[in-house]
Amino acid sequence: MISPVILAIESSCDETSAAVFKDNKICANIIATQEVHAKYGGVVPEMASRAHEKHIIPVVQEALLAASTTKNELDAIAFTKGPGLLGALLVGNTFAKSLALSLNKPLIGVNHMQAHILAHFIGDKTPRFPFLCLTVSGGHTQIVLVKNYLDMEIIGETQDDAAGEAFDKTAKLLDLPYPGGPLIDQYAAKGNAHAFDFPLTQMPEYNFSFSGIKTAILYFLRGRLKQDKDFIQKNLNDICASVQYTLIETLSQKLVKAAKDYNIHEIAIAGGVAANKGLRNKIAVLSRQHNWNTYIPDFKYCTDNAAMIAQMAFYLFQNNYYENQSTEPDPRMAFINLRA
Ligand code: KG4
Ligand code: ZN
């Protein structure tokens, strides 16, 4: 089969991205990160939508140029249908619908969380089915049983905050700018992970809860700051290392349990928090201990990007799974499963 040329757009949160799938591979992946949220300590939805509106045309033009292609060569237009922020998703959805209508080409709606997992098929080292994927992002934390490209089952997930949210909220308590995850990662590398003790929240089965850890950190800091107002500055590395250790332990204990119970040795991680060096190291250690084959995406495919949207769109295209012009964004979108 001749490879389709697919333009994919990602606009679910605070990254405006466009990618081109062509010649059976990703040929361009352009990402405009929105700086505007840093000073507010989190993503401001209204501002995210406006920034997407501003970035989307230049980002798409740059992606087409980088892939040496033109609008007329496109076989399909893909966009992130959900989950994500409604106003942010609307920008990508409306843009993709208009372009598909004007070119008279099929429209493909992609699930962002499944796309994070399918980012593993962009490179050469790809997991074998069935595999387990720990997907850890700013909005979700899931353990997914991946039976095929478009056949996935969530076997456990967070009941409250996501892992990335726990990183970002901790960073906010430490007066670090948004997004705090990468900064905690940096400071943690220089600190002692056992300097301070935070509780591991026990949840049934393969589920997670991160709101308790966040509250424990809040009370811990309040108490210590009463005794010493410079406590954070003096202990930043150790606090970050201890918090990161607790979050990674929580994630890895459930992953180990799921791998044992399902008797699966193919283990992947995905999503923004998969960029965390502590988590990447821990997965390498677990891989040796449990004889796992582990798969960790390139840094650029961990955080939000349209390449992963294009990759999933390719599988949907092969199945002729298209949207029509009445399609709407779905902020709480369920997985798309096309079981054989
Ligand atoms: O997947 P992603 O880019 O967006 C969502 O779909 O949410 O994930 C963003 C999340 C943010 O919470 C960010 O702080 C976190 O990923 N993150 C990290 C690191 N890089 C990004 N968390 C910990 N360590 C990192 N190195
Ligand atoms: Zn994401």
GROMACS .gro file of C-alpha atoms and ligand atoms in nm:
model
  367
    1MET     CA    1   0.000   0.000   0.000
    2ILE     CA    2   0.128   0.348  -0.085
    3SER     CA    3   0.184   0.548   0.233
    4PRO     CA    4  -0.080   0.815   0.292
    5VAL     CA    5   0.022   1.175   0.357
    6ILE     CA    6  -0.146   1.289   0.678
    7LEU     CA    7  -0.133   1.630   0.845
    8ALA     CA    8  -0.199   1.605   1.220
    9ILE     CA    9  -0.279   1.882   1.465
   10GLU     CA   10  -0.243   1.874   1.844
   11SER     CA   11  -0.407   2.145   2.056
   12SER     CA   12  -0.537   1.973   2.370
   13CYS     CA   13  -0.347   2.173   2.630
   14ASP     CA   14  -0.066   2.426   2.605
   15GLU     CA   15   0.132   2.304   2.304
   16THR     CA   16   0.027   2.390   1.949
   17SER     CA   17   0.179   2.128   1.725
   18ALA     CA   18   0.154   2.005   1.367
   19ALA     CA   19   0.313   1.695   1.216
   20VAL     CA   20   0.323   1.524   0.879
   21PHE     CA   21   0.315   1.148   0.827
   22LYS     CA   22   0.452   1.059   0.484
   23ASP     CA   23   0.651   0.771   0.330
   24ASN     CA   24   0.545   0.554   0.625
   25LYS     CA   25   0.714   0.775   0.880
   26ILE     CA   26   0.695   1.104   1.063
   27CYS     CA   27   0.852   1.367   0.837
   28ALA     CA   28   0.786   1.682   1.042
   29ASN     CA   29   0.690   1.760   1.399
   30ILE     CA   30   0.668   2.131   1.483
   31ILE     CA   31   0.580   2.239   1.837
   32ALA     CA   32   0.503   2.589   1.965
   33THR     CA   33   0.509   2.590   2.345
   34GLN     CA   34   0.298   2.856   2.511
   35GLU     CA   35   0.512   3.061   2.749
   36VAL     CA   36   0.218   3.273   2.863
   37HIS     CA   37   0.112   3.033   3.143
   38ALA     CA   38   0.440   3.033   3.340
   39LYS     CA   39   0.362   3.342   3.543
   40TYR     CA   40   0.018   3.210   3.645
   41GLY     CA   41   0.150   2.884   3.790
   42GLY     CA   42  -0.067   2.668   3.561
   43VAL     CA   43  -0.242   2.657   3.225
   44VAL     CA   44  -0.505   2.931   3.189
   45PRO     CA   45  -0.760   2.772   2.948
   46GLU     CA   46  -0.876   3.098   2.787
   47MET     CA   47  -0.517   3.202   2.718
   48ALA     CA   48  -0.433   2.858   2.583
   49SER     CA   49  -0.716   2.885   2.328
   50ARG     CA   50  -0.602   3.230   2.215
   51ALA     CA   51  -0.241   3.116   2.182
   52HIS     CA   52  -0.349   2.812   1.976
   53GLU     CA   53  -0.543   3.046   1.747
   54LYS     CA   54  -0.231   3.258   1.702
   55HIS     CA   55   0.012   2.968   1.647
   56ILE     CA   56  -0.187   2.720   1.444
   57ILE     CA   57  -0.138   2.860   1.092
   58PRO     CA   58   0.239   2.925   1.120
   59VAL     CA   59   0.292   2.586   1.286
   60VAL     CA   60   0.102   2.403   1.010
   61GLN     CA   61   0.286   2.597   0.738
   62GLU     CA   62   0.620   2.514   0.897
   63ALA     CA   63   0.530   2.144   0.924
   64LEU     CA   64   0.428   2.125   0.555
   65LEU     CA   65   0.749   2.301   0.457
   66ALA     CA   66   0.966   2.077   0.676
   67ALA     CA   67   0.805   1.768   0.521
   68SER     CA   68   0.851   1.912   0.168
   69THR     CA   69   0.483   1.873   0.100
   70THR     CA   70   0.185   2.090   0.012
   71LYS     CA   71  -0.180   2.098   0.116
   72ASN     CA   72  -0.279   1.942  -0.216
   73GLU     CA   73  -0.073   1.630  -0.149
   74LEU     CA   74  -0.256   1.554   0.176
   75ASP     CA   75  -0.470   1.238   0.195
   76ALA     CA   76  -0.625   1.317   0.533
   77ILE     CA   77  -0.632   1.578   0.811
   78ALA     CA   78  -0.612   1.456   1.171
   79PHE     CA   79  -0.670   1.643   1.495
   80THR     CA   80  -0.684   1.572   1.868
   81LYS     CA   81  -1.052   1.518   1.944
   82GLY     CA   82  -0.997   1.470   2.321
   83PRO     CA   83  -0.936   1.447   2.607
   84GLY     CA   84  -0.819   1.798   2.688
   85LEU     CA   85  -0.935   2.155   2.745
   86LEU     CA   86  -1.254   2.225   2.551
   87GLY     CA   87  -1.155   2.570   2.418
   88ALA     CA   88  -0.809   2.448   2.322
   89LEU     CA   89  -0.945   2.140   2.145
   90LEU     CA   90  -1.198   2.356   1.958
   91VAL     CA   91  -0.921   2.547   1.782
   92GLY     CA   92  -0.761   2.231   1.637
   93ASN     CA   93  -1.102   2.078   1.563
   94THR     CA   94  -1.230   2.383   1.374
   95PHE     CA   95  -0.906   2.429   1.183
   96ALA     CA   96  -0.894   2.062   1.079
   97LYS     CA   97  -1.261   2.058   0.978
   98SER     CA   98  -1.220   2.369   0.762
   99LEU     CA   99  -0.908   2.237   0.591
  100ALA     CA  100  -1.064   1.894   0.530
  101LEU     CA  101  -1.376   2.060   0.388
  102SER     CA  102  -1.183   2.290   0.157
  103LEU     CA  103  -0.960   2.007   0.030
  104ASN     CA  104  -1.242   1.752   0.028
  105LYS     CA  105  -1.028   1.505   0.225
  106PRO     CA  106  -1.116   1.272   0.514
  107LEU     CA  107  -1.102   1.397   0.871
  108ILE     CA  108  -0.956   1.182   1.151
  109GLY     CA  109  -1.026   1.244   1.523
  110VAL     CA  110  -0.754   1.110   1.753
  111ASN     CA  111  -0.758   1.022   2.123
  112HIS     CA  112  -0.466   1.206   2.286
  113MET     CA  113  -0.397   0.943   2.556
  114GLN     CA  114  -0.387   0.655   2.308
  115ALA     CA  115  -0.163   0.867   2.087
  116HIS     CA  116   0.085   0.905   2.376
  117ILE     CA  117   0.110   0.523   2.381
  118LEU     CA  118   0.133   0.489   2.003
  119ALA     CA  119   0.430   0.729   2.003
  120HIS     CA  120   0.624   0.405   2.072
  121PHE     CA  121   0.571   0.306   1.709
  122ILE     CA  122   0.738   0.615   1.566
  123GLY     CA  123   1.092   0.478   1.600
  124ASP     CA  124   1.252   0.142   1.529
  125LYS     CA  125   1.242  -0.013   1.876
  126THR     CA  126   0.875  -0.098   1.911
  127PRO     CA  127   0.701  -0.299   2.186
  128ARG     CA  128   0.540  -0.633   2.106
  129PHE     CA  129   0.169  -0.692   2.177
  130PRO     CA  130   0.037  -0.736   2.435
  131PHE     CA  131   0.228  -0.484   2.642
  132LEU     CA  132   0.156  -0.270   2.947
  133CYS     CA  133   0.196   0.106   2.924
  134LEU     CA  134   0.218   0.340   3.221
  135THR     CA  135   0.088   0.667   3.077
  136VAL     CA  136   0.174   0.959   3.300
  137SER     CA  137   0.087   1.312   3.195
  138GLY     CA  138  -0.037   1.641   3.335
  139GLY     CA  139  -0.399   1.532   3.322
  140HIS     CA  140  -0.391   1.150   3.337
  141THR     CA  141  -0.222   0.856   3.506
  142GLN     CA  142  -0.315   0.519   3.363
  143ILE     CA  143  -0.191   0.164   3.332
  144VAL     CA  144  -0.310   0.042   2.993
  145LEU     CA  145  -0.313  -0.312   2.857
  146VAL     CA  146  -0.228  -0.264   2.490
  147LYS     CA  147  -0.346  -0.562   2.286
  148ASN     CA  148  -0.309  -0.401   1.946
  149TYR     CA  149  -0.269  -0.055   1.789
  150LEU     CA  150  -0.639   0.015   1.830
  151ASP     CA  151  -0.730  -0.230   2.104
  152MET     CA  152  -0.646  -0.099   2.450
  153GLU     CA  153  -0.790  -0.139   2.797
  154ILE     CA  154  -0.732   0.088   3.096
  155ILE     CA  155  -0.672  -0.149   3.389
  156GLY     CA  156  -0.593   0.119   3.647
  157GLU     CA  157  -0.595   0.496   3.677
  158THR     CA  158  -0.579   0.782   3.919
  159GLN     CA  159  -0.887   0.854   4.124
  160ASP     CA  160  -0.795   1.220   4.172
  161ASP     CA  161  -0.485   1.417   4.064
  162ALA     CA  162  -0.256   1.300   3.784
  163ALA     CA  163   0.114   1.231   3.848
  164GLY     CA  164   0.216   1.536   3.641
  165GLU     CA  165  -0.027   1.747   3.840
  166ALA     CA  166   0.137   1.624   4.163
  167PHE     CA  167   0.476   1.733   4.026
  168ASP     CA  168   0.339   2.071   3.914
  169LYS     CA  169   0.146   2.139   4.236
  170THR     CA  170   0.449   2.051   4.448
  171ALA     CA  171   0.658   2.287   4.235
  172LYS     CA  172   0.403   2.561   4.297
  173LEU     CA  173   0.429   2.506   4.674
  174LEU     CA  174   0.805   2.542   4.632
  175ASP     CA  175   0.758   2.869   4.439
  176LEU     CA  176   0.892   2.719   4.115
  177PRO     CA  177   0.737   2.834   3.784
  178TYR     CA  178   0.496   2.623   3.576
  179PRO     CA  179   0.546   2.355   3.450
  180GLY     CA  180   0.735   2.247   3.759
  181GLY     CA  181   0.785   1.880   3.671
  182PRO     CA  182   1.108   1.929   3.472
  183LEU     CA  183   1.248   2.160   3.745
  184ILE     CA  184   1.176   1.913   4.024
  185ASP     CA  185   1.352   1.654   3.808
  186GLN     CA  186   1.660   1.882   3.780
  187TYR     CA  187   1.683   1.964   4.152
  188ALA     CA  188   1.607   1.604   4.252
  189ALA     CA  189   1.918   1.486   4.067
  190LYS     CA  190   2.130   1.680   4.320
  191GLY     CA  191   1.937   1.580   4.634
  192ASN     CA  192   1.893   1.293   4.880
  193ALA     CA  193   1.575   1.096   4.808
  194HIS     CA  194   1.557   0.976   5.170
  195ALA     CA  195   1.604   1.313   5.339
  196PHE     CA  196   1.231   1.349   5.408
  197ASP     CA  197   0.957   1.089   5.435
  198PHE     CA  198   0.625   1.129   5.256
  199PRO     CA  199   0.347   0.870   5.276
  200LEU     CA  200   0.279   0.628   4.992
  201THR     CA  201  -0.096   0.621   4.930
  202GLN     CA  202  -0.229   0.266   4.901
  203MET     CA  203  -0.512   0.221   4.652
  204PRO     CA  204  -0.694  -0.096   4.546
  205GLU     CA  205  -0.592  -0.289   4.236
  206TYR     CA  206  -0.395  -0.081   3.984
  207ASN     CA  207  -0.541   0.256   4.078
  208PHE     CA  208  -0.357   0.563   4.203
  209SER     CA  209  -0.427   0.863   4.425
  210PHE     CA  210  -0.198   1.164   4.440
  211SER     CA  211  -0.405   1.417   4.630
  212GLY     CA  212  -0.294   1.281   4.971
  213ILE     CA  213   0.075   1.322   4.886
  214LYS     CA  214   0.011   1.681   4.777
  215THR     CA  215  -0.163   1.759   5.110
  216ALA     CA  216   0.115   1.587   5.307
  217ILE     CA  217   0.374   1.805   5.130
  218LEU     CA  218   0.168   2.118   5.199
  219TYR     CA  219   0.150   2.049   5.576
  220PHE     CA  220   0.513   1.940   5.589
  221LEU     CA  221   0.627   2.267   5.430
  222ARG     CA  222   0.398   2.478   5.650
  223GLY     CA  223   0.543   2.318   5.964
  224ARG     CA  224   0.906   2.352   5.854
  225LEU     CA  225   0.863   2.710   5.730
  226LYS     CA  226   0.729   2.810   6.074
  227GLN     CA  227   1.061   2.698   6.224
  228ASP     CA  228   1.279   2.838   5.946
  229LYS     CA  229   1.150   3.077   5.679
  230ASP     CA  230   1.440   2.979   5.450
  231PHE     CA  231   1.369   2.607   5.480
  232ILE     CA  232   1.280   2.567   5.111
  233GLN     CA  233   1.586   2.752   4.975
  234LYS     CA  234   1.818   2.558   5.208
  235ASN     CA  235   1.668   2.216   5.128
  236LEU     CA  236   1.532   2.249   4.774
  237ASN     CA  237   1.733   1.961   4.626
  238ASP     CA  238   1.645   1.721   4.908
  239ILE     CA  239   1.275   1.815   4.908
  240CYS     CA  240   1.255   1.763   4.531
  241ALA     CA  241   1.442   1.432   4.551
  242SER     CA  242   1.219   1.305   4.834
  243VAL     CA  243   0.895   1.407   4.662
  244GLN     CA  244   1.009   1.261   4.330
  245TYR     CA  245   1.108   0.937   4.503
  246THR     CA  246   0.760   0.907   4.660
  247LEU     CA  247   0.580   0.973   4.330
  248ILE     CA  248   0.798   0.727   4.138
  249GLU     CA  249   0.759   0.458   4.408
  250THR     CA  250   0.380   0.497   4.392
  251LEU     CA  251   0.385   0.457   4.013
  252SER     CA  252   0.631   0.170   3.998
  253GLN     CA  253   0.470  -0.043   4.272
  254LYS     CA  254   0.146  -0.056   4.071
  255LEU     CA  255   0.329  -0.121   3.747
  256VAL     CA  256   0.516  -0.414   3.903
  257LYS     CA  257   0.189  -0.556   4.040
  258ALA     CA  258   0.015  -0.526   3.702
  259ALA     CA  259   0.310  -0.686   3.518
  260LYS     CA  260   0.311  -0.979   3.762
  261ASP     CA  261  -0.066  -1.032   3.762
  262TYR     CA  262  -0.093  -1.014   3.383
  263ASN     CA  263   0.234  -1.201   3.334
  264ILE     CA  264   0.358  -0.942   3.085
  265HIS     CA  265   0.725  -0.859   3.033
  266GLU     CA  266   0.686  -0.595   2.763
  267ILE     CA  267   0.660  -0.269   2.956
  268ALA     CA  268   0.636   0.086   2.822
  269ILE     CA  269   0.601   0.432   2.971
  270ALA     CA  270   0.453   0.734   2.795
  271GLY     CA  271   0.334   1.093   2.852
  272GLY     CA  272   0.506   1.406   2.981
  273VAL     CA  273   0.621   1.253   3.311
  274ALA     CA  274   0.795   0.976   3.112
  275ALA     CA  275   1.056   1.248   3.044
  276ASN     CA  276   1.147   1.235   3.415
  277LYS     CA  277   1.502   1.108   3.458
  278GLY     CA  278   1.426   0.950   3.796
  279LEU     CA  279   1.137   0.751   3.646
  280ARG     CA  280   1.346   0.650   3.344
  281ASN     CA  281   1.622   0.524   3.575
  282LYS     CA  282   1.375   0.339   3.795
  283ILE     CA  283   1.225   0.164   3.490
  284ALA     CA  284   1.575   0.056   3.386
  285VAL     CA  285   1.634  -0.092   3.734
  286LEU     CA  286   1.295  -0.270   3.733
  287SER     CA  287   1.369  -0.402   3.387
  288ARG     CA  288   1.680  -0.580   3.518
  289GLN     CA  289   1.507  -0.703   3.837
  290HIS     CA  290   1.199  -0.844   3.664
  291ASN     CA  291   1.345  -0.937   3.329
  292TRP     CA  292   1.129  -0.685   3.142
  293ASN     CA  293   1.182  -0.549   2.793
  294THR     CA  294   1.123  -0.180   2.852
  295TYR     CA  295   1.033   0.094   2.608
  296ILE     CA  296   1.084   0.461   2.684
  297PRO     CA  297   1.007   0.718   2.412
  298ASP     CA  298   1.253   0.984   2.298
  299PHE     CA  299   1.218   1.300   2.508
  300LYS     CA  300   1.052   1.482   2.218
  301TYR     CA  301   0.775   1.223   2.197
  302CYS     CA  302   0.702   1.217   2.574
  303THR     CA  303   0.555   1.564   2.613
  304ASP     CA  304   0.271   1.680   2.388
  305ASN     CA  305   0.343   1.668   2.015
  306ALA     CA  306   0.152   1.614   1.692
  307ALA     CA  307   0.380   1.333   1.570
  308MET     CA  308   0.202   1.091   1.803
  309ILE     CA  309  -0.134   1.221   1.674
  310ALA     CA  310  -0.018   1.155   1.317
  311GLN     CA  311   0.099   0.805   1.412
  312MET     CA  312  -0.240   0.711   1.558
  313ALA     CA  313  -0.415   0.880   1.263
  314PHE     CA  314  -0.224   0.646   1.032
  315TYR     CA  315  -0.379   0.338   1.201
  316LEU     CA  316  -0.724   0.498   1.192
  317PHE     CA  317  -0.675   0.584   0.824
  318GLN     CA  318  -0.590   0.220   0.749
  319ASN     CA  319  -0.927   0.130   0.906
  320ASN     CA  320  -1.116   0.409   0.721
  321TYR     CA  321  -1.221   0.542   1.062
  322TYR     CA  322  -1.321   0.898   0.980
  323GLU     CA  323  -1.518   1.181   1.139
  324ASN     CA  324  -1.778   1.389   0.959
  325GLN     CA  325  -1.819   1.766   0.957
  326SER     CA  326  -2.051   1.758   1.260
  327THR     CA  327  -1.775   1.618   1.484
  328GLU     CA  328  -1.712   1.803   1.811
  329PRO     CA  329  -1.424   1.799   2.058
  330ASP     CA  330  -1.473   1.562   2.350
  331PRO     CA  331  -1.291   1.683   2.666
  332ARG     CA  332  -1.348   1.344   2.836
  333MET     CA  333  -1.308   1.126   2.529
  334ALA     CA  334  -1.310   0.747   2.575
  335PHE     CA  335  -1.058   0.521   2.396
  336ILE     CA  336  -1.125   0.432   2.032
  337ASN     CA  337  -1.119   0.053   2.010
  338LEU     CA  338  -1.153  -0.123   1.677
  339ARG     CA  339  -1.123  -0.487   1.776
  340ALA     CA  340  -1.056  -0.726   1.491
  341KG4     O1  341   0.186   1.471   2.829
  341KG4     P1  342   0.206   1.614   2.865
  341KG4     O2  343   0.303   1.696   2.785
  341KG4     O3  344   0.071   1.693   2.862
  341KG4     C1  345  -0.050   1.637   2.901
  341KG4     O4  346  -0.109   1.563   2.818
  341KG4     O5  347  -0.087   1.664   3.017
  341KG4     O6  348   0.248   1.617   3.018
  341KG4     C2  349   0.276   1.736   3.085
  341KG4     C3  350   0.317   1.702   3.226
  341KG4     C4  351   0.333   1.825   3.315
  341KG4     O7  352   0.267   1.799   3.437
  341KG4     C5  353   0.484   1.835   3.334
  341KG4     O8  354   0.523   1.894   3.456
  341KG4     C6  355   0.523   1.689   3.329
  341KG4     O9  356   0.445   1.636   3.226
  341KG4     N1  357   0.666   1.672   3.299
  341KG4     C7  358   0.754   1.622   3.388
  341KG4     C8  359   0.881   1.626   3.325
  341KG4     N2  360   0.864   1.678   3.199
  341KG4     C9  361   0.731   1.705   3.185
  341KG4     N3  362   0.736   1.576   3.513
  341KG4    C10  363   0.844   1.532   3.578
  341KG4     N4  364   0.968   1.533   3.526
  341KG4    C11  365   0.992   1.578   3.401
  341KG4     N5  366   1.115   1.577   3.349
  342ZN      ZN  367  -0.033   1.474   2.671
   0.00000   0.00000   0.00000
